Amino acid sequence: KAGVTQTPRYLIKTRGQQVTLSCSPISGHRSVSWYQQTPGQGLQFLFEYFSETQRNKGNFPGRFSGRQFSNSRSEMNVSTLELGDSALYLCASSFGSHREQFFGPGTRLTVL
Amino acid sequence: GESVGLHLPTLSVQEGDNSIINCAYSNSASDYFIWYKQESGKGPQFIIDIRSNMDKRQGQRVTVLLNKTVKHLSLQIAATQPGDSAVYFCAELGGSQGNLIFGKGTKLSVKP
């Protein structure tokens, strides 16, 4: 069974630009969660999607948004990028809840 | 407030020794805890979980202990191997958004 895949793996953007990251969950998994990982803040929850609906949302500004498609694939978008948005963005999927989430390798975003 | 933290940021052990990684949590209402392992360049990998109605759970070479009285979680790795070198995170399910809250992580280094 293929694992969680994320594209692209690496991305370099400049301040003010916007970016879209993609996540394909494990086949059959309907829940997709997104996290931001930085050395200073660790792993922080962004949001969770289940059956195309945002089920939970963390404490991030509205510049961070996401969506989920009918095939459970998910995208997250960050608009008006700031230097502080440089991080590893991780996607995790699970069958029906937060339990036993399976993580992808992440997308390393660098904002210059 | 809600927080999951770690007592030690780094841990160095000799190959073959047992490792103990500790975690403190503050939300007494949390009912589910997970340990993740993250190797360099990869996403977190599920190791073992435990529900709040248990105080011990064993896996292959790993044991998780939960002490709800002092809100403490630990991960024990038996016969630590070089492949165990990674950053270990504890996470609790109990955030206000119903999400996983991760600790900062402990870096485990195994000396041959």
Short mmCIF file of C-alpha atoms in Angstrom, two decimals:
data_model
loop_
_atom_site.label_atom_id
_atom_site.label_comp_id
_atom_site.label_asym_id
_atom_site.label_seq_id
_atom_site.Cartn_x
_atom_site.Cartn_y
_atom_site.Cartn_z
CA LYS A 1 0.00 0.00 0.00
CA ALA A 2 1.51 3.34 -1.00
CA GLY A 3 2.17 5.85 1.76
CA VAL A 4 1.21 9.48 2.01
CA THR A 5 2.78 11.51 -0.77
CA GLN A 6 3.41 15.22 -0.82
CA THR A 7 4.41 17.47 -3.67
CA PRO A 8 6.57 19.31 -4.18
CA ARG A 9 9.22 18.18 -1.73
CA TYR A 10 11.08 21.49 -1.83
CA LEU A 11 9.92 24.97 -2.70
CA ILE A 12 11.52 28.40 -2.66
CA LYS A 13 9.33 31.47 -2.78
CA THR A 14 9.71 35.18 -2.07
CA ARG A 15 7.78 37.31 0.36
CA GLY A 16 4.35 38.28 -0.84
CA GLN A 17 3.93 35.32 -3.15
CA GLN A 18 1.44 32.55 -2.62
CA VAL A 19 2.02 28.81 -2.62
CA THR A 20 -0.05 25.64 -2.99
CA LEU A 21 1.06 22.33 -1.52
CA SER A 22 -0.47 18.99 -2.37
CA CYS A 23 -1.06 15.84 -0.36
CA SER A 24 -2.28 12.42 -1.48
CA PRO A 25 -3.39 10.28 1.45
CA ILE A 26 -3.16 6.55 1.80
CA SER A 27 -5.82 4.84 -0.28
CA GLY A 28 -9.01 4.53 1.75
CA HIS A 29 -8.09 7.23 4.25
CA ARG A 30 -10.63 10.01 4.42
CA SER A 31 -9.03 12.29 6.98
CA VAL A 32 -6.15 14.56 6.06
CA SER A 33 -4.44 16.83 8.56
CA TRP A 34 -1.81 19.47 7.92
CA TYR A 35 0.95 20.54 10.27
CA GLN A 36 3.68 23.16 10.22
CA GLN A 37 7.03 22.13 11.68
CA THR A 38 9.68 24.67 12.66
CA PRO A 39 12.69 24.38 14.97
CA GLY A 40 11.27 26.97 17.31
CA GLN A 41 7.62 25.97 17.51
CA GLY A 42 7.80 22.27 16.75
CA LEU A 43 4.82 20.58 15.14
CA GLN A 44 1.75 22.77 15.05
CA PHE A 45 -1.66 21.74 13.81
CA LEU A 46 -3.03 23.73 10.88
CA PHE A 47 -6.29 22.04 9.94
CA GLU A 48 -7.98 18.76 9.28
CA TYR A 49 -10.25 17.77 6.43
CA PHE A 50 -12.65 14.88 6.37
CA SER A 51 -14.90 14.04 3.43
CA GLU A 52 -14.17 17.39 1.77
CA THR A 53 -15.10 19.38 4.89
CA GLN A 54 -12.79 21.20 7.24
CA ARG A 55 -13.38 19.51 10.57
CA ASN A 56 -10.84 21.25 12.75
CA LYS A 57 -8.64 24.29 12.48
CA GLY A 58 -5.60 25.40 14.42
CA ASN A 59 -4.54 28.87 15.45
CA PHE A 60 -3.11 30.14 12.19
CA PRO A 61 -4.02 33.31 10.31
CA GLY A 62 -6.47 33.27 7.44
CA ARG A 63 -3.59 33.34 4.97
CA PHE A 64 -3.43 29.60 5.54
CA SER A 65 -6.23 27.71 3.88
CA GLY A 66 -6.91 24.29 2.53
CA ARG A 67 -9.33 22.08 0.76
CA GLN A 68 -10.01 18.44 0.12
CA PHE A 69 -11.25 16.83 -3.04
CA SER A 70 -13.67 13.97 -3.52
CA ASN A 71 -10.78 11.53 -3.90
CA SER A 72 -9.49 12.67 -0.47
CA ARG A 73 -6.48 14.43 -1.93
CA SER A 74 -5.86 17.70 -0.18
CA GLU A 75 -4.18 20.98 -0.92
CA MET A 76 -3.13 23.76 1.35
CA ASN A 77 -2.52 27.32 0.26
CA VAL A 78 -0.56 30.09 1.89
CA SER A 79 -1.09 33.57 0.53
CA THR A 80 1.06 36.66 0.99
CA LEU A 81 4.03 34.64 2.20
CA GLU A 82 6.12 35.92 5.09
CA LEU A 83 9.66 34.97 6.08
CA GLY A 84 8.25 33.23 9.13
CA ASP A 85 6.29 30.84 6.95
CA SER A 86 9.52 29.02 6.13
CA ALA A 87 8.95 25.55 7.53
CA LEU A 88 8.40 21.89 6.82
CA TYR A 89 4.74 21.35 6.02
CA LEU A 90 3.55 17.89 6.86
CA CYS A 91 0.42 16.13 5.80
CA ALA A 92 -0.98 13.16 7.67
CA SER A 93 -3.82 10.84 6.80
CA SER A 94 -5.92 8.50 8.85
CA PHE A 95 -8.90 6.31 8.24
CA GLY A 96 -11.41 8.16 10.33
CA SER A 97 -9.89 10.17 13.12
CA HIS A 98 -6.68 11.57 14.56
CA ARG A 99 -5.68 8.15 15.81
CA GLU A 100 -2.71 6.52 14.14
CA GLN A 101 -2.03 9.25 11.65
CA PHE A 102 0.39 8.40 8.87
CA PHE A 103 2.64 11.23 7.82
CA GLY A 104 4.08 12.11 4.45
CA PRO A 105 7.70 13.22 3.97
CA GLY A 106 6.71 16.88 4.01
CA THR A 107 7.27 19.88 1.78
CA ARG A 108 10.17 22.10 2.75
CA LEU A 109 9.12 25.70 2.05
CA THR A 110 11.73 28.45 2.11
CA VAL A 111 10.56 32.05 1.89
CA LEU A 112 13.21 34.57 0.87
CA GLY B 1 -3.16 25.79 29.12
CA GLU B 2 -2.77 22.93 26.73
CA SER B 3 0.82 21.89 26.25
CA VAL B 4 2.92 18.83 25.79
CA GLY B 5 6.56 19.14 26.66
CA LEU B 6 9.66 17.07 27.08
CA HIS B 7 12.03 16.95 30.00
CA LEU B 8 15.21 16.54 27.92
CA PRO B 9 15.88 17.89 24.45
CA THR B 10 18.72 15.42 23.75
CA LEU B 11 19.56 11.92 24.90
CA SER B 12 22.71 9.97 24.09
CA VAL B 13 22.89 6.24 24.80
CA GLN B 14 25.23 3.39 24.06
CA GLU B 15 24.15 0.78 21.54
CA GLY B 16 22.49 -2.10 23.35
CA ASP B 17 21.43 -0.02 26.33
CA ASN B 18 17.83 0.80 27.12
CA SER B 19 16.54 4.31 26.40
CA ILE B 20 13.88 6.20 28.27
CA ILE B 21 12.32 9.30 26.75
CA ASN B 22 10.02 11.36 28.90
CA CYS B 23 7.09 13.63 28.20
CA ALA B 24 4.88 15.80 30.39
CA TYR B 25 1.40 16.86 29.43
CA SER B 26 -0.89 19.40 31.02
CA ASN B 27 -4.38 18.56 29.77
CA SER B 28 -5.82 16.07 32.23
CA ALA B 29 -8.78 15.55 29.88
CA SER B 30 -6.59 14.08 27.15
CA ASP B 31 -7.58 10.49 26.53
CA TYR B 32 -5.14 9.30 23.90
CA PHE B 33 -1.39 9.59 23.51
CA ILE B 34 0.99 8.68 20.72
CA TRP B 35 4.72 8.44 20.30
CA TYR B 36 6.24 9.30 16.94
CA LYS B 37 9.76 8.87 15.59
CA GLN B 38 11.11 11.29 13.03
CA GLU B 39 14.29 10.55 11.12
CA SER B 40 16.14 13.23 9.27
CA GLY B 41 14.39 14.23 6.06
CA LYS B 42 11.31 12.17 6.80
CA GLY B 43 7.90 12.69 8.29
CA PRO B 44 7.02 11.40 11.76
CA GLN B 45 6.45 7.68 11.97
CA PHE B 46 3.92 6.16 14.37
CA ILE B 47 5.57 4.03 17.05
CA ILE B 48 3.00 3.21 19.68
CA ASP B 49 -0.11 4.65 21.27
CA ILE B 50 -1.91 4.35 24.58
CA ARG B 51 -5.36 5.26 25.81
CA SER B 52 -5.94 6.97 29.12
CA ASN B 53 -7.62 3.88 30.59
CA MET B 54 -4.28 2.05 30.42
CA ASP B 55 -1.02 2.68 32.22
CA LYS B 56 1.26 0.51 30.13
CA ARG B 57 1.42 -0.80 26.62
CA GLN B 58 4.12 -2.85 24.96
CA GLY B 59 5.19 -3.14 21.39
CA GLN B 60 8.19 -4.60 19.70
CA ARG B 61 11.15 -3.37 21.77
CA VAL B 62 9.12 -0.38 22.91
CA THR B 63 6.99 0.22 25.96
CA VAL B 64 4.89 3.27 26.73
CA LEU B 65 4.04 4.13 30.31
CA LEU B 66 1.32 6.55 31.30
CA ASN B 67 1.10 8.08 34.75
CA LYS B 68 -2.09 10.12 34.87
CA THR B 69 -1.50 11.19 38.47
CA VAL B 70 1.50 13.30 37.50
CA LYS B 71 0.53 13.66 33.84
CA HIS B 72 3.66 11.96 32.61
CA LEU B 73 4.30 9.78 29.60
CA SER B 74 7.45 7.82 28.81
CA LEU B 75 8.77 5.75 25.97
CA GLN B 76 11.17 2.94 26.73
CA ILE B 77 13.25 1.44 23.96
CA ALA B 78 14.96 -1.84 24.77
CA ALA B 79 18.37 -2.73 23.35
CA THR B 80 18.72 0.57 21.53
CA GLN B 81 20.17 0.28 18.04
CA PRO B 82 21.81 2.85 15.74
CA GLY B 83 18.65 2.80 13.64
CA ASP B 84 16.77 4.19 16.62
CA SER B 85 18.63 7.48 16.30
CA ALA B 86 15.96 10.07 15.56
CA VAL B 87 13.82 12.73 17.14
CA TYR B 88 10.98 11.35 19.23
CA PHE B 89 7.74 13.23 19.78
CA CYS B 90 4.92 12.56 22.13
CA ALA B 91 1.48 13.78 21.17
CA GLU B 92 -1.81 14.00 23.00
CA LEU B 93 -5.30 14.07 21.61
CA GLY B 94 -7.11 16.72 23.52
CA GLY B 95 -6.64 20.06 21.87
CA SER B 96 -9.48 22.52 21.87
CA GLN B 97 -9.95 21.78 18.20
CA GLY B 98 -9.89 18.04 18.84
CA ASN B 99 -6.46 17.79 17.30
CA LEU B 100 -3.15 16.22 18.23
CA ILE B 101 -0.79 18.40 20.25
CA PHE B 102 2.86 17.54 19.84
CA GLY B 103 5.72 18.02 22.23
CA LYS B 104 8.93 19.71 21.12
CA GLY B 105 10.78 16.45 20.64
CA THR B 106 13.79 14.63 22.08
CA LYS B 107 16.75 13.84 19.90
CA LEU B 108 18.06 10.35 20.59
CA SER B 109 21.63 9.60 19.55
CA VAL B 110 22.93 6.05 19.73
CA LYS B 111 26.67 5.59 20.08
CA PRO B 112 28.11 2.41 18.54
#
